[in-house]
Amino acid sequence: MDRGRRKFILGGTALAAAASLPLLRPEPMGQGGHDDYFAGVSRALHSAGISGPTMVVDLRRLKANAGVLSRHLQGHYDYRIVAKSLPALGLLETVAKQTGTQRIMVFHLPFLQQLAQSQPEADILLGKPFPIAAAESFYKSLPSSGFDPASQLQWLIDSPRRLQQYAELANGLGQRLRINIELDVGLHRGGIGDAQSLTKMLNIIQGESQLQLSGFMGYDAHAAKMPGILGGPEKAIDRGLDIYSQRLAQARQLLGEHFPENPTLNGAGSPTYQLYKGRAGRAPCNELAAGSCLVKPLDFDIPTLEDHVAAAFIASPVLKKLPHTQIPGLEGMTTVMRWLNPNRAQTYFVSGGYWKARPESPKGLSINPIYGRSTNQEMLNASSKVTLAEDDWVFFRPTQSESVFLQFGDIAVYDQGEIVERWPVFSNT
């Protein structure tokens, strides 16, 4: 190929690429400021004198989600509140009242200690195995509330080795321990996965006078996102229930008359609890656990929770507004970058940031992938269609609730245009 022809072809390619650039540019997003809902929350925050990053929970939406959950359970299953997903006493008390339960699932030693003290009537099941040192710590400082661990607390145990540790603790304390055995029903994150291990654990319990089998727990969050090529959620749930039923039958046969009269047979989780609705006749479980679905973080926008609504948002004030977006060292590219992506036209810096969350309102805000993240002053970009000023609120939707809720101090409780309460979160130390 001669040089002239090569230059012609290359030049034509460059022109074609340049001509296609407008087609690759994203459309400017945004429609002004907040919609009516978030405008109302904004006014409430200002009226309450709140000035920094705050977790906001909508009380009416929280109660509505609790009502949805209760209707799905239809009295076929008892309900156990997952404390790690609702880590504030106000949240737990509100949900307990709405659903009529005193059953709580706990995942952290500090939460266990606080709840045993503040909720002396609670029925507590651990949601994960505790290291033996954590169990020892609990018994060294028992609550003064009247909470009775021997009848109100179930330790989740996932292996013969850990069970033997708890047997030694029980004997050393002279304290009866109720044991709930974790089953692997398909998530493969630990728990008993074979008949031989279960037999070994049941034999240990039978041989120890201070141990008492209280039931089983099988968590199946994987089922909600099982792709259709692998059978989908329905098939995954059925496989898990078959495993659960087999382990339960094995325990009944081995223990005979020593099998507990009223066992706690716990299952599900927020992603899967609705899949149990039509399985009350065949599911071995008598109670279901859930928590996140009541505030519905972003990660729970899944088909099995379509009738739940988002009830928790992070609110952060705008500290700075800039009519352009500049990247250090690339200042000369400001105009080009704005042309390539009109959604980088404006810059807002908010108080705090780098949370497990995404911008929710006003629509059209986004994180700049080049500038970098900040826990002190997060940069957000927007097109010229977005209208915000300094001191206006930006709302983020958390992707999860459990760890995120603990980062903001007291929760601001929003109800019908006002901040009506502030709920302290649990201490995690």
PDB file of C-alpha atoms in Angstrom, residues 129 158-159 182-193 217 219:
ATOM      1  CA  PRO A 129     -20.781 -18.868  65.948  1.00  0.00           C
ATOM      2  CA  ASP A 158     -21.039 -25.026  63.520  1.00  0.00           C
ATOM      3  CA  SER A 159     -18.564 -27.856  64.195  1.00  0.00           C
ATOM      4  CA  GLU A 182     -25.860 -24.394  62.040  1.00  0.00           C
ATOM      5  CA  LEU A 183     -26.628 -26.321  58.853  1.00  0.00           C
ATOM      6  CA  ASP A 184     -25.094 -25.775  55.429  1.00  0.00           C
ATOM      7  CA  VAL A 185     -28.163 -25.658  53.166  1.00  0.00           C
ATOM      8  CA  GLY A 186     -26.289 -24.530  50.067  1.00  0.00           C
ATOM      9  CA  LEU A 187     -24.568 -21.254  50.967  1.00  0.00           C
ATOM     10  CA  HIS A 188     -21.318 -23.103  51.791  1.00  0.00           C
ATOM     11  CA  ARG A 189     -20.193 -20.607  54.406  1.00  0.00           C
ATOM     12  CA  GLY A 190     -19.691 -23.138  57.139  1.00  0.00           C
ATOM     13  CA  GLY A 191     -22.141 -25.145  59.173  1.00  0.00           C
ATOM     14  CA  ILE A 192     -22.745 -28.878  59.202  1.00  0.00           C
ATOM     15  CA  GLY A 193     -22.617 -30.265  55.691  1.00  0.00           C
ATOM     16  CA  MET A 217     -30.497 -22.827  61.734  1.00  0.00           C
ATOM     17  CA  TYR A 219     -29.277 -19.585  56.108  1.00  0.00           C
TER      18      TYR A 219
END
